[in-house]
Short mmCIF file of C-alpha atoms in Angstrom, two decimals:
data_model
loop_
_atom_site.label_atom_id
_atom_site.label_comp_id
_atom_site.label_asym_id
_atom_site.label_seq_id
_atom_site.Cartn_x
_atom_site.Cartn_y
_atom_site.Cartn_z
CA MET I 168 37.06 -2.29 -10.98
CA SER I 169 39.01 -0.24 -9.23
CA GLU I 170 40.36 -0.12 -5.95
CA LEU I 171 39.17 3.33 -5.76
CA PHE I 172 34.90 1.08 -6.48
CA GLU I 173 35.63 -1.06 -3.81
CA ALA I 174 35.74 1.78 -0.92
CA PRO I 175 34.32 4.62 0.49
CA THR I 176 35.85 7.22 -1.10
CA LEU I 177 35.03 11.36 -1.01
CA ASP I 178 36.38 11.34 -5.17
CA GLN I 179 32.82 12.33 -5.81
CA ALA I 180 34.43 13.94 -9.04
CA ALA I 181 36.06 9.88 -9.59
CA LEU I 182 33.29 7.71 -8.75
CA ALA I 183 30.62 9.25 -10.84
CA ARG I 184 33.44 8.20 -13.66
CA ALA I 185 33.96 5.31 -12.31
CA LEU I 186 29.47 4.28 -12.33
CA SER I 187 29.64 5.29 -15.57
CA GLY I 188 27.48 3.64 -18.58
CA PHE I 189 26.27 0.40 -16.40
CA HIS I 190 22.49 -1.15 -15.16
CA LEU I 191 23.26 -3.01 -12.02
CA ILE I 192 21.36 -6.92 -13.12
CA GLY I 193 21.55 -10.24 -11.61
CA GLY I 194 24.93 -8.75 -9.28
CA LYS I 195 26.15 -7.04 -12.51
CA LEU I 196 27.63 -4.44 -13.35
CA THR I 197 26.15 -4.51 -17.09
CA ARG I 198 26.01 -2.12 -20.03
CA PRO I 199 23.33 -1.34 -21.69
CA VAL I 200 22.22 -3.55 -24.85
CA ASN I 201 21.72 -1.31 -27.33
CA GLY I 202 25.09 0.66 -26.77
CA ARG I 203 23.45 4.05 -25.69
CA LEU I 204 24.81 6.43 -22.64
CA PHE I 205 22.77 9.67 -22.11
CA PRO I 206 24.79 13.25 -19.62
CA VAL I 207 24.68 13.17 -16.67
CA VAL I 208 25.05 17.40 -15.47
CA ASN I 209 26.04 18.99 -12.22
CA PRO I 210 23.30 21.62 -12.29
CA ALA I 211 25.52 23.76 -10.14
CA THR I 212 27.90 24.10 -13.28
CA GLY I 213 26.56 22.50 -16.47
CA ALA I 214 29.60 20.35 -16.22
CA THR I 215 28.72 17.16 -17.86
CA VAL I 216 30.63 14.95 -14.46
CA ALA I 217 29.55 11.21 -15.94
CA GLU I 218 27.27 9.22 -18.52
CA ALA I 219 24.16 7.36 -17.70
CA ALA I 220 23.26 3.87 -19.17
CA ASP I 221 20.42 4.48 -21.83
CA GLY I 222 17.93 1.67 -21.41
CA ASP I 223 15.43 0.20 -23.23
CA SER I 224 12.96 -2.70 -23.53
CA ALA I 225 15.84 -6.08 -23.90
CA ASP I 226 17.56 -4.86 -20.28
CA VAL I 227 14.35 -4.84 -18.46
CA ASP I 228 13.96 -7.91 -20.06
CA ALA I 229 16.72 -8.96 -18.93
CA ALA I 230 16.71 -7.10 -15.91
CA VAL I 231 13.22 -9.04 -14.98
CA ALA I 232 14.00 -12.30 -15.78
CA ASP I 233 16.81 -12.61 -13.93
CA ALA I 234 15.01 -10.99 -10.95
CA ALA I 235 12.32 -13.57 -11.53
CA ARG I 236 14.48 -16.09 -10.74
CA ALA I 237 15.82 -14.87 -8.13
CA GLN I 238 13.05 -14.36 -6.21
CA LYS I 239 12.09 -18.12 -5.96
CA ASP I 240 14.85 -18.62 -3.63
CA TRP I 241 14.69 -16.05 -2.67
CA ALA I 242 11.26 -16.28 -1.35
CA LEU I 243 12.18 -19.82 0.44
CA LEU I 244 14.24 -17.91 2.78
CA PRO I 245 12.80 -17.01 6.13
CA ALA I 246 11.85 -14.14 6.84
CA ARG I 247 13.72 -13.30 10.13
CA LYS I 248 17.11 -13.93 7.50
CA ARG I 249 15.71 -11.90 4.57
CA GLY I 250 15.45 -9.04 6.90
CA ALA I 251 18.80 -9.50 8.64
CA LEU I 252 20.65 -9.75 4.75
CA VAL I 253 19.12 -6.05 4.14
CA HIS I 254 19.93 -5.10 8.02
CA GLN I 255 23.38 -6.80 7.39
CA ALA I 256 23.90 -4.71 3.46
CA ALA I 257 22.00 -1.19 5.47
CA GLN I 258 25.43 -1.88 7.18
CA LEU I 259 27.41 -1.25 4.05
CA ILE I 260 25.43 1.72 3.65
CA ARG I 261 26.03 3.62 6.78
CA ALA I 262 29.55 3.24 6.58
CA HIS I 263 29.24 5.01 3.03
CA VAL I 264 27.52 7.88 4.21
CA GLU I 265 29.58 10.37 3.51
CA GLU I 266 30.56 9.17 -0.54
CA LEU I 267 26.33 9.50 -1.23
CA ALA I 268 25.99 12.93 -0.09
CA ARG I 269 28.25 14.05 -2.45
CA LEU I 270 27.75 11.40 -5.21
CA VAL I 271 23.88 12.86 -4.94
CA ALA I 272 24.87 16.39 -4.68
CA LEU I 273 27.11 16.75 -7.17
CA GLU I 274 24.12 15.03 -9.74
CA THR I 275 21.14 16.94 -7.98
CA GLY I 276 22.68 19.86 -7.39
CA LYS I 277 21.02 19.50 -3.40
CA ALA I 278 23.13 21.59 -0.49
CA LEU I 279 25.81 18.80 0.89
CA ARG I 280 24.92 19.65 4.81
CA THR I 281 21.53 20.81 4.68
CA GLU I 282 20.53 18.10 2.47
CA SER I 283 22.28 15.14 1.13
CA ARG I 284 24.11 14.58 4.37
CA VAL I 285 19.93 14.31 5.66
CA GLU I 286 18.87 11.84 3.20
CA ALA I 287 22.17 9.15 2.39
CA ASN I 288 20.98 8.76 6.72
CA ASN I 289 18.07 8.28 5.95
CA VAL I 290 18.66 5.62 3.09
CA ALA I 291 21.16 3.46 5.88
CA ASP I 292 18.04 4.31 8.49
CA ILE I 293 14.90 3.15 6.74
CA PHE I 294 17.47 -0.16 6.02
CA GLU I 295 17.70 -0.66 9.11
CA PHE I 296 14.27 -0.34 10.45
CA PHE I 297 12.46 -2.66 7.56
CA GLY I 298 15.38 -5.45 8.17
CA GLY I 299 14.20 -5.48 11.33
CA LEU I 300 10.67 -6.22 10.28
CA GLY I 301 11.52 -9.16 9.37
CA GLY I 302 9.00 -11.48 12.01
CA GLU I 303 6.45 -9.52 11.92
CA ILE I 304 5.57 -11.30 8.15
CA LYS I 305 3.03 -13.05 9.59
CA GLY I 306 -0.80 -14.11 9.78
CA GLU I 307 -3.69 -15.06 11.48
CA THR I 308 -5.60 -17.91 13.42
CA VAL I 309 -9.49 -17.75 12.53
CA PRO I 310 -12.35 -19.71 13.68
CA PHE I 311 -14.10 -21.14 11.64
CA GLY I 312 -15.41 -24.63 13.72
CA PRO I 313 -14.69 -27.21 15.89
CA ASP I 314 -13.15 -29.94 13.04
CA VAL I 315 -11.46 -26.99 10.49
CA LEU I 316 -8.18 -25.02 11.13
CA ASN I 317 -8.56 -21.87 8.52
CA ILE I 318 -5.38 -20.58 9.08
CA THR I 319 -3.97 -17.18 6.50
CA VAL I 320 -0.13 -16.72 5.52
CA ARG I 321 1.34 -13.25 4.14
CA GLU I 322 3.12 -14.53 0.76
CA PRO I 323 5.67 -12.11 -0.82
CA LEU I 324 3.95 -10.97 -4.83
CA GLY I 325 6.58 -11.75 -7.24
CA VAL I 326 8.66 -9.39 -9.63
CA VAL I 327 8.51 -5.33 -7.83
CA GLY I 328 9.11 -2.61 -10.78
CA ALA I 329 9.89 0.71 -8.80
CA ILE I 330 10.05 3.98 -10.54
CA ILE I 331 11.77 6.83 -8.64
CA PRO I 332 11.82 10.16 -9.21
CA TRP I 333 15.22 12.86 -8.72
CA ASN I 334 14.13 14.65 -5.97
CA ILE I 335 15.70 12.84 -2.81
CA PRO I 336 16.32 10.21 -4.71
CA MET I 337 18.15 8.04 -2.31
CA MET I 338 15.28 7.99 0.12
CA LEU I 339 12.76 7.00 -1.77
CA LEU I 340 14.55 4.33 -2.91
CA ALA I 341 14.88 2.70 -0.19
CA LEU I 342 11.51 3.17 0.37
CA LYS I 343 10.57 0.91 -2.22
CA VAL I 344 13.53 -1.72 -2.35
CA ALA I 345 14.08 -2.23 1.71
CA PRO I 346 9.76 -3.84 2.29
CA ALA I 347 10.06 -5.60 -0.80
CA LEU I 348 13.42 -7.39 -0.16
CA VAL I 349 12.16 -8.10 3.41
CA ALA I 350 8.47 -9.16 2.41
CA GLY I 351 10.16 -12.01 -0.71
CA ASN I 352 9.99 -10.27 -3.49
CA SER I 353 12.40 -8.99 -5.89
CA ILE I 354 13.34 -5.89 -7.53
CA VAL I 355 13.86 -3.22 -10.76
CA VAL I 356 14.26 -0.27 -10.28
CA LYS I 357 13.89 2.39 -12.65
CA SER I 358 15.51 5.51 -11.39
CA ALA I 359 15.40 9.04 -12.22
CA GLU I 360 17.19 10.22 -16.08
CA GLU I 361 19.09 13.57 -13.71
CA ALA I 362 19.93 11.73 -10.86
CA PRO I 363 20.94 7.78 -11.54
CA LEU I 364 24.36 7.49 -9.61
CA ALA I 365 23.88 7.72 -6.05
CA VAL I 366 21.02 4.38 -6.46
CA LEU I 367 22.98 2.24 -8.29
CA ARG I 368 26.23 3.55 -6.18
CA ILE I 369 23.86 1.71 -3.00
CA ALA I 370 22.10 -1.23 -5.48
CA GLU I 371 25.87 -2.21 -6.10
CA LEU I 372 26.54 -2.13 -1.92
CA MET I 373 23.44 -4.33 -1.50
CA ASN I 374 24.75 -6.51 -4.03
CA ARG I 375 28.42 -7.44 -2.12
CA VAL I 376 25.28 -9.18 0.59
CA LEU I 377 22.48 -9.56 -1.92
CA PRO I 378 21.80 -12.22 -3.30
CA PRO I 379 22.45 -12.14 -7.37
CA GLY I 380 18.28 -10.82 -9.56
CA VAL I 381 17.18 -9.98 -5.65
CA PHE I 382 17.49 -5.92 -6.14
CA ASN I 383 18.44 -5.40 -9.54
CA ILE I 384 18.35 -0.93 -11.34
CA LEU I 385 18.06 0.06 -14.63
CA SER I 386 18.94 3.65 -16.32
CA GLY I 387 17.03 4.87 -18.78
CA GLN I 388 14.07 7.06 -20.31
CA GLY I 389 10.71 7.51 -19.09
CA PRO I 390 8.96 5.38 -22.80
CA GLU I 391 12.23 2.98 -23.94
CA CYS I 392 12.60 1.82 -20.56
CA GLY I 393 9.68 2.55 -17.57
CA ALA I 394 7.04 2.34 -19.14
CA PRO I 395 8.66 -1.63 -20.85
CA LEU I 396 8.70 -2.50 -17.12
CA VAL I 397 4.78 -1.58 -16.41
CA ALA I 398 4.49 -3.43 -19.01
CA HIS I 399 6.05 -6.29 -18.59
CA ASP I 400 4.19 -9.96 -17.67
CA LEU I 401 6.46 -10.79 -15.06
CA VAL I 402 6.09 -7.76 -12.90
CA LYS I 403 2.96 -8.76 -10.04
CA LYS I 404 3.42 -4.96 -8.46
CA VAL I 405 4.85 -1.46 -9.74
CA THR I 406 4.84 2.01 -7.43
CA PHE I 407 5.63 5.13 -8.55
CA THR I 408 6.58 8.50 -7.06
CA GLY I 409 6.60 11.07 -9.91
CA SER I 410 3.62 13.23 -12.18
CA VAL I 411 0.06 12.10 -11.53
CA GLU I 412 0.09 12.04 -15.73
CA THR I 413 2.51 10.01 -15.43
CA GLY I 414 1.19 7.93 -12.46
CA ARG I 415 -2.31 7.70 -14.29
CA ILE I 416 -0.52 6.58 -17.62
CA ILE I 417 1.00 3.55 -14.98
CA ALA I 418 -2.27 2.97 -13.67
CA ARG I 419 -4.11 2.03 -16.40
CA THR I 420 -1.17 -0.87 -17.98
CA ALA I 421 -1.39 -1.71 -13.73
CA ALA I 422 -5.44 -2.10 -14.49
CA ASP I 423 -4.94 -3.71 -18.24
CA LYS I 424 -2.75 -6.47 -15.95
CA PHE I 425 -4.87 -6.83 -12.98
CA ILE I 426 -1.42 -6.20 -10.30
CA PRO I 427 -1.97 -3.79 -8.06
CA VAL I 428 0.54 -0.34 -7.86
CA THR I 429 1.03 2.33 -4.98
CA LEU I 430 1.43 5.81 -6.50
CA GLU I 431 2.81 8.70 -4.62
CA LEU I 432 1.67 12.33 -6.51
CA GLY I 433 3.18 15.18 -5.26
CA GLY I 434 1.15 17.81 -3.37
CA LYS I 435 0.36 21.31 -2.82
CA SER I 436 0.27 21.30 0.91
CA PRO I 437 -1.26 23.70 2.83
CA MET I 438 0.50 25.22 6.47
CA ILE I 439 -2.32 26.92 8.24
CA VAL I 440 -0.66 29.18 11.17
CA PHE I 441 -2.78 30.79 14.31
CA ALA I 442 -2.20 33.92 15.53
CA ASP I 443 -1.72 32.08 19.09
CA CYS I 444 1.23 29.74 17.96
CA ASP I 445 5.27 29.89 18.86
CA PHE I 446 6.31 32.66 16.37
CA GLU I 447 9.75 31.42 16.98
CA LYS I 448 9.01 28.57 16.56
CA THR I 449 6.76 28.75 13.23
CA VAL I 450 9.12 31.14 11.15
CA ALA I 451 11.82 29.03 11.28
CA GLY I 452 9.30 25.89 10.56
CA ALA I 453 8.24 27.99 7.39
CA LEU I 454 11.52 27.65 6.11
CA THR I 455 11.79 24.31 6.65
CA SER I 456 8.44 23.10 5.42
CA MET I 457 8.50 24.84 2.31
CA ARG I 458 12.10 23.09 2.35
CA PHE I 459 13.65 26.13 0.80
CA THR I 460 17.08 24.09 0.91
CA ARG I 461 16.13 21.14 -1.73
CA GLN I 462 14.74 24.81 -3.84
CA GLY I 463 11.28 23.83 -2.87
CA GLN I 464 11.38 20.65 -4.72
CA SER I 465 9.11 18.74 -2.34
CA CYS I 466 6.06 17.10 -2.63
CA THR I 467 5.19 18.13 1.43
CA ALA I 468 6.38 21.93 0.19
CA ALA I 469 4.05 24.18 2.22
CA SER I 470 3.08 26.47 -1.05
CA ARG I 471 0.90 27.62 0.71
CA ILE I 472 1.00 29.93 4.02
CA PHE I 473 -1.96 30.57 5.82
CA VAL I 474 -1.96 33.24 8.97
CA GLN I 475 -4.44 34.56 10.74
CA ARG I 476 -4.53 38.31 10.17
CA PRO I 477 -3.45 39.32 13.61
CA ILE I 478 0.14 38.84 12.60
CA TYR I 479 0.13 38.02 8.71
CA GLU I 480 2.42 41.20 8.40
CA LYS I 481 4.87 40.27 10.75
CA PHE I 482 5.21 36.88 9.72
CA VAL I 483 5.54 37.29 6.42
CA ALA I 484 8.29 40.14 6.86
CA GLU I 485 10.31 38.27 9.69
CA MET I 486 10.08 35.05 7.48
CA ALA I 487 11.54 36.43 3.58
CA LYS I 488 14.13 38.16 6.38
CA ARG I 489 14.65 35.02 7.49
CA VAL I 490 14.98 33.27 3.66
CA ASP I 491 16.78 36.10 2.72
CA ALA I 492 19.71 35.54 4.84
CA MET I 493 19.94 31.99 3.49
CA VAL I 494 23.19 31.23 1.57
CA MET I 495 22.85 30.05 -2.54
CA GLY I 496 25.98 28.19 -2.84
CA ASP I 497 28.09 25.43 -4.32
CA PRO I 498 26.12 22.26 -3.05
CA LEU I 499 29.62 20.53 -2.23
CA ASP I 500 30.14 23.85 0.09
CA GLU I 501 29.66 23.33 4.00
CA ALA I 502 28.24 26.80 3.83
CA THR I 503 26.12 26.50 0.69
CA ASP I 504 22.11 25.91 3.08
CA ILE I 505 20.39 26.58 -0.99
CA GLY I 506 21.83 24.34 -4.37
CA THR I 507 20.34 24.31 -7.21
CA ILE I 508 17.21 23.28 -9.47
CA ILE I 509 17.66 20.39 -11.05
CA SER I 510 17.07 20.50 -14.94
CA PRO I 511 17.13 23.16 -17.33
CA ALA I 512 13.41 21.81 -18.10
CA GLN I 513 12.18 22.43 -14.53
CA TYR I 514 14.74 25.90 -14.21
CA GLU I 515 12.47 27.61 -16.85
CA LYS I 516 9.25 25.95 -15.57
CA VAL I 517 9.67 27.63 -12.55
CA GLN I 518 10.50 31.05 -13.43
CA ALA I 519 7.65 30.46 -15.59
CA PHE I 520 5.79 30.63 -12.58
CA ILE I 521 7.90 33.36 -10.66
CA ALA I 522 7.46 35.87 -14.00
CA GLU I 523 4.09 34.92 -13.68
CA GLY I 524 3.49 35.67 -10.17
CA LYS I 525 4.78 39.00 -11.11
CA ALA I 526 3.05 39.96 -13.51
CA THR I 527 -0.06 39.16 -11.48
CA SER I 528 -2.20 42.87 -10.69
CA GLY I 529 -1.33 43.51 -6.93
CA ALA I 530 0.60 40.87 -6.85
CA GLU I 531 4.48 40.90 -5.02
CA GLY I 532 6.78 38.58 -5.47
CA ARG I 533 9.30 39.43 -2.72
CA ALA I 534 13.09 37.11 -3.62
CA CYS I 535 15.33 36.26 -1.45
CA ALA I 536 18.80 34.85 -0.66
CA ARG I 537 22.27 35.73 -2.13
CA MET I 538 22.64 34.28 -6.16
CA PRO I 539 25.95 33.26 -5.65
CA ALA I 540 28.51 35.45 -6.50
CA ASP I 541 31.88 32.23 -7.90
CA PRO I 542 32.03 32.57 -12.12
CA THR I 543 32.69 29.26 -11.55
CA LEU I 544 28.52 28.71 -10.74
CA ARG I 545 27.11 31.27 -14.13
CA LYS I 546 26.18 28.91 -15.45
CA GLY I 547 24.29 27.02 -12.20
CA LEU I 548 20.40 26.17 -12.04
CA PHE I 549 20.32 28.81 -9.05
CA ILE I 550 16.98 30.77 -8.38
CA GLN I 551 16.20 32.92 -5.22
CA PRO I 552 13.38 31.88 -3.17
CA HIS I 553 10.45 33.41 -3.57
CA ILE I 554 7.09 34.43 -1.08
CA PHE I 555 3.80 35.64 -3.29
CA THR I 556 1.72 38.05 -0.92
CA GLY I 557 -1.73 39.79 -2.56
CA LEU I 558 -2.33 36.54 -5.24
CA ASP I 559 -6.09 35.60 -5.97
CA LYS I 560 -6.31 31.96 -4.80
CA ASP I 561 -7.31 30.80 -8.77
CA SER I 562 -3.77 31.42 -9.54
CA ARG I 563 -1.45 28.85 -11.21
CA LEU I 564 0.27 29.53 -8.65
CA VAL I 565 -2.55 28.96 -5.85
CA ARG I 566 -3.24 25.71 -7.66
CA GLU I 567 -0.60 24.70 -9.76
CA GLU I 568 3.05 21.91 -8.45
CA ILE I 569 5.66 23.95 -9.05
CA PHE I 570 7.74 21.70 -8.33
CA GLY I 571 10.40 24.51 -6.93
CA PRO I 572 11.31 27.70 -3.98
CA VAL I 573 7.87 29.00 -4.61
CA THR I 574 5.12 29.97 -1.52
CA VAL I 575 2.18 32.49 -1.56
CA VAL I 576 1.01 33.84 2.13
CA PHE I 577 -2.54 34.32 2.64
CA PRO I 578 -3.81 36.26 5.49
CA PHE I 579 -7.15 34.32 6.80
CA ASP I 580 -9.91 35.63 9.52
CA ASP I 581 -12.39 32.92 9.47
CA ALA I 582 -11.61 28.95 11.04
CA GLU I 583 -14.28 27.85 8.25
CA ALA I 584 -12.85 29.84 5.44
CA VAL I 585 -9.28 28.92 6.19
CA LEU I 586 -10.06 25.66 6.60
CA ARG I 587 -12.10 25.43 3.39
CA ASP I 588 -9.20 26.80 1.57
CA ALA I 589 -6.57 24.46 2.46
CA ASN I 590 -9.11 21.99 0.81
CA ASP I 591 -9.51 23.66 -1.89
CA THR I 592 -7.07 21.70 -4.40
CA GLU I 593 -7.22 18.67 -6.67
CA PHE I 594 -4.09 17.19 -4.17
CA GLY I 595 -4.16 15.95 -0.26
CA LEU I 596 -1.02 14.76 0.68
CA ALA I 597 0.29 16.89 3.30
CA ALA I 598 -0.57 20.07 5.55
CA SER I 599 0.64 21.01 8.73
CA VAL I 600 -1.52 23.44 11.44
CA TRP I 601 0.11 25.31 13.50
CA THR I 602 -1.15 26.67 16.99
CA ASN I 603 -0.87 26.22 20.79
CA ASP I 604 -4.97 25.29 21.14
CA LEU I 605 -4.79 21.90 20.96
CA LYS I 606 -9.03 21.81 20.51
CA ILE I 607 -8.16 23.94 17.37
CA ALA I 608 -5.23 21.49 16.04
CA LEU I 609 -7.24 18.48 16.35
CA ARG I 610 -10.37 19.95 15.12
CA PHE I 611 -8.21 20.82 12.26
CA ALA I 612 -6.21 17.61 11.94
CA HIS I 613 -9.11 15.62 11.23
CA ARG I 614 -10.50 17.55 8.75
CA ILE I 615 -8.15 18.21 7.11
CA GLU I 616 -8.15 16.36 3.80
CA ALA I 617 -4.58 14.97 3.47
CA GLY I 618 -3.09 12.38 4.50
CA LEU I 619 -0.52 13.06 6.84
CA VAL I 620 -0.93 16.48 8.71
CA GLN I 621 1.05 17.95 11.84
CA VAL I 622 0.70 19.88 14.51
CA ASN I 623 3.44 22.44 15.47
CA GLN I 624 6.31 20.06 12.57
CA ASN I 625 6.57 19.50 9.63
CA LEU I 626 9.16 16.43 9.73
CA VAL I 627 10.18 14.88 6.19
CA VAL I 628 9.14 11.15 5.47
CA GLN I 629 9.66 9.36 8.40
CA PRO I 630 10.89 5.39 8.74
CA ASN I 631 7.06 3.43 11.06
CA LEU I 632 5.48 6.39 9.88
CA SER I 633 2.59 5.89 7.27
CA TYR I 634 3.14 8.21 4.66
CA GLY I 635 0.68 8.95 1.24
CA GLY I 636 -1.67 11.05 -0.09
CA VAL I 637 -5.13 11.38 -0.91
CA LYS I 638 -7.24 13.29 -4.43
CA ASN I 639 -4.86 13.01 -6.92
CA SER I 640 -2.15 12.75 -4.37
CA GLY I 641 -2.11 8.98 -5.19
CA LEU I 642 -2.37 5.43 -4.00
CA GLY I 643 -1.55 3.44 -1.45
CA LYS I 644 1.01 4.64 1.46
CA GLU I 645 4.83 3.88 2.57
CA ALA I 646 7.34 4.29 5.16
CA SER I 647 5.17 1.63 7.71
CA LEU I 648 5.04 -1.95 8.36
CA GLU I 649 1.59 -1.61 7.41
CA SER I 650 2.93 -0.82 3.60
CA MET I 651 5.13 -3.87 3.74
CA LEU I 652 1.78 -5.92 4.91
CA GLU I 653 -0.34 -4.21 2.76
CA HIS I 654 1.03 -3.73 -0.50
CA PHE I 655 4.04 -6.18 -0.65
CA THR I 656 1.84 -9.42 0.61
CA HIS I 657 -0.81 -10.74 -0.44
CA LYS I 658 -3.41 -12.48 1.77
CA LYS I 659 -3.53 -16.03 1.63
CA THR I 660 -6.14 -18.04 3.67
CA ILE I 661 -5.34 -22.37 4.21
CA MET I 662 -8.29 -24.74 5.10
CA VAL I 663 -7.90 -28.18 7.07
CA ASN I 664 -10.80 -29.76 7.53
CA MET I 665 -9.90 -32.08 10.57
CA ALA I 666 -12.42 -34.01 10.09
#
């Protein structure tokens, strides 16, 4: 490996080239068995910036076998020692935060200042948080009888298979890898086809600290690489973030193996705004809630906004004005607020939703923010944020997850009616309520069908706060001590007859 690869660098293009064509298996960067590669494209320019290893079942077999061998010794380490090593790796990640931020901006098109740098810092936070939880992997003494000692212990599951998406790849990697490792498992990650570079760099950094084979990462396509990972006999747990359709396939395969799964499958999150809210704070919160700086590519994006009628017109106008003032441009430019859509396929999908909304009788779609003027970005996958009003509640824009910078705003008069509308969705990941009336806030928080409800804020996932959805938004929780214990260990009961 070059000198560049050993130390932090701000030359993201050179780093991308240095990472080209590798998996990380058994503590070493390795080439795919089949020799195949696929391009990694900068969505802001359309230029190929690297090539990724196009793995298949042979690479999966090698990674899982190494992970299974390494897991036995890893599980024997005291939990606090495992945590200390994960925490040590977190410090290495923190030293490379700017490098990682620039690299993920290059491959995903996410704006450096508003998105990528924030994500990179969150990754270090997550590994630090879970690194401190080793001492919490403990059991209980259970009363049974005077002559019987009855205890429980927490034991790791074995090899964990993880499949991550492209929208916040580093952060979702951390949320799966950190608790799995501290709990005593080894892990094999399949990265997203569109964003394999920054997560590979994180794995390489962490493998400078961790024992070889404990943390492995592959790149490749879902059917050829992801599916064999899920189906592998030695994989004892699967954790996945992605589409509902793929989640169902994974759940069926896991059911045939009788292994546990954690699934985070998306959302259509409501934002409910009452007239007594702090208006300035709430309008600003709408921009944050919709994740416009990430081009709306977020499972928790507030893509359905319900505003009480007395402030509805004013709210829509002010929201549009503020989004219009945001800067779209080169993701690596510090002046940029909004970057690009991830891929041509996603770009076409989002544009089709926008066209359908604009063609709907009685609807209005307000395009906000100017497209980049820089001619070097003419091939970039930029889409103006759109705020729709006047749509019917049965519209596809209201029912389906768009995963783009598109939100729909409705007026409401009746609190019970808006609660029914908020819950009228197959998803149940997140929601927010904006009001200064504590009674209303708590009543809605209890009755909204979602795994995470926030009042007067809509933050992204935070370490130590349980995160996960209901209904078609998935199974299980992430980001907390609860997730580590319940989803990455099993409880064993030990009874000792002392009579």
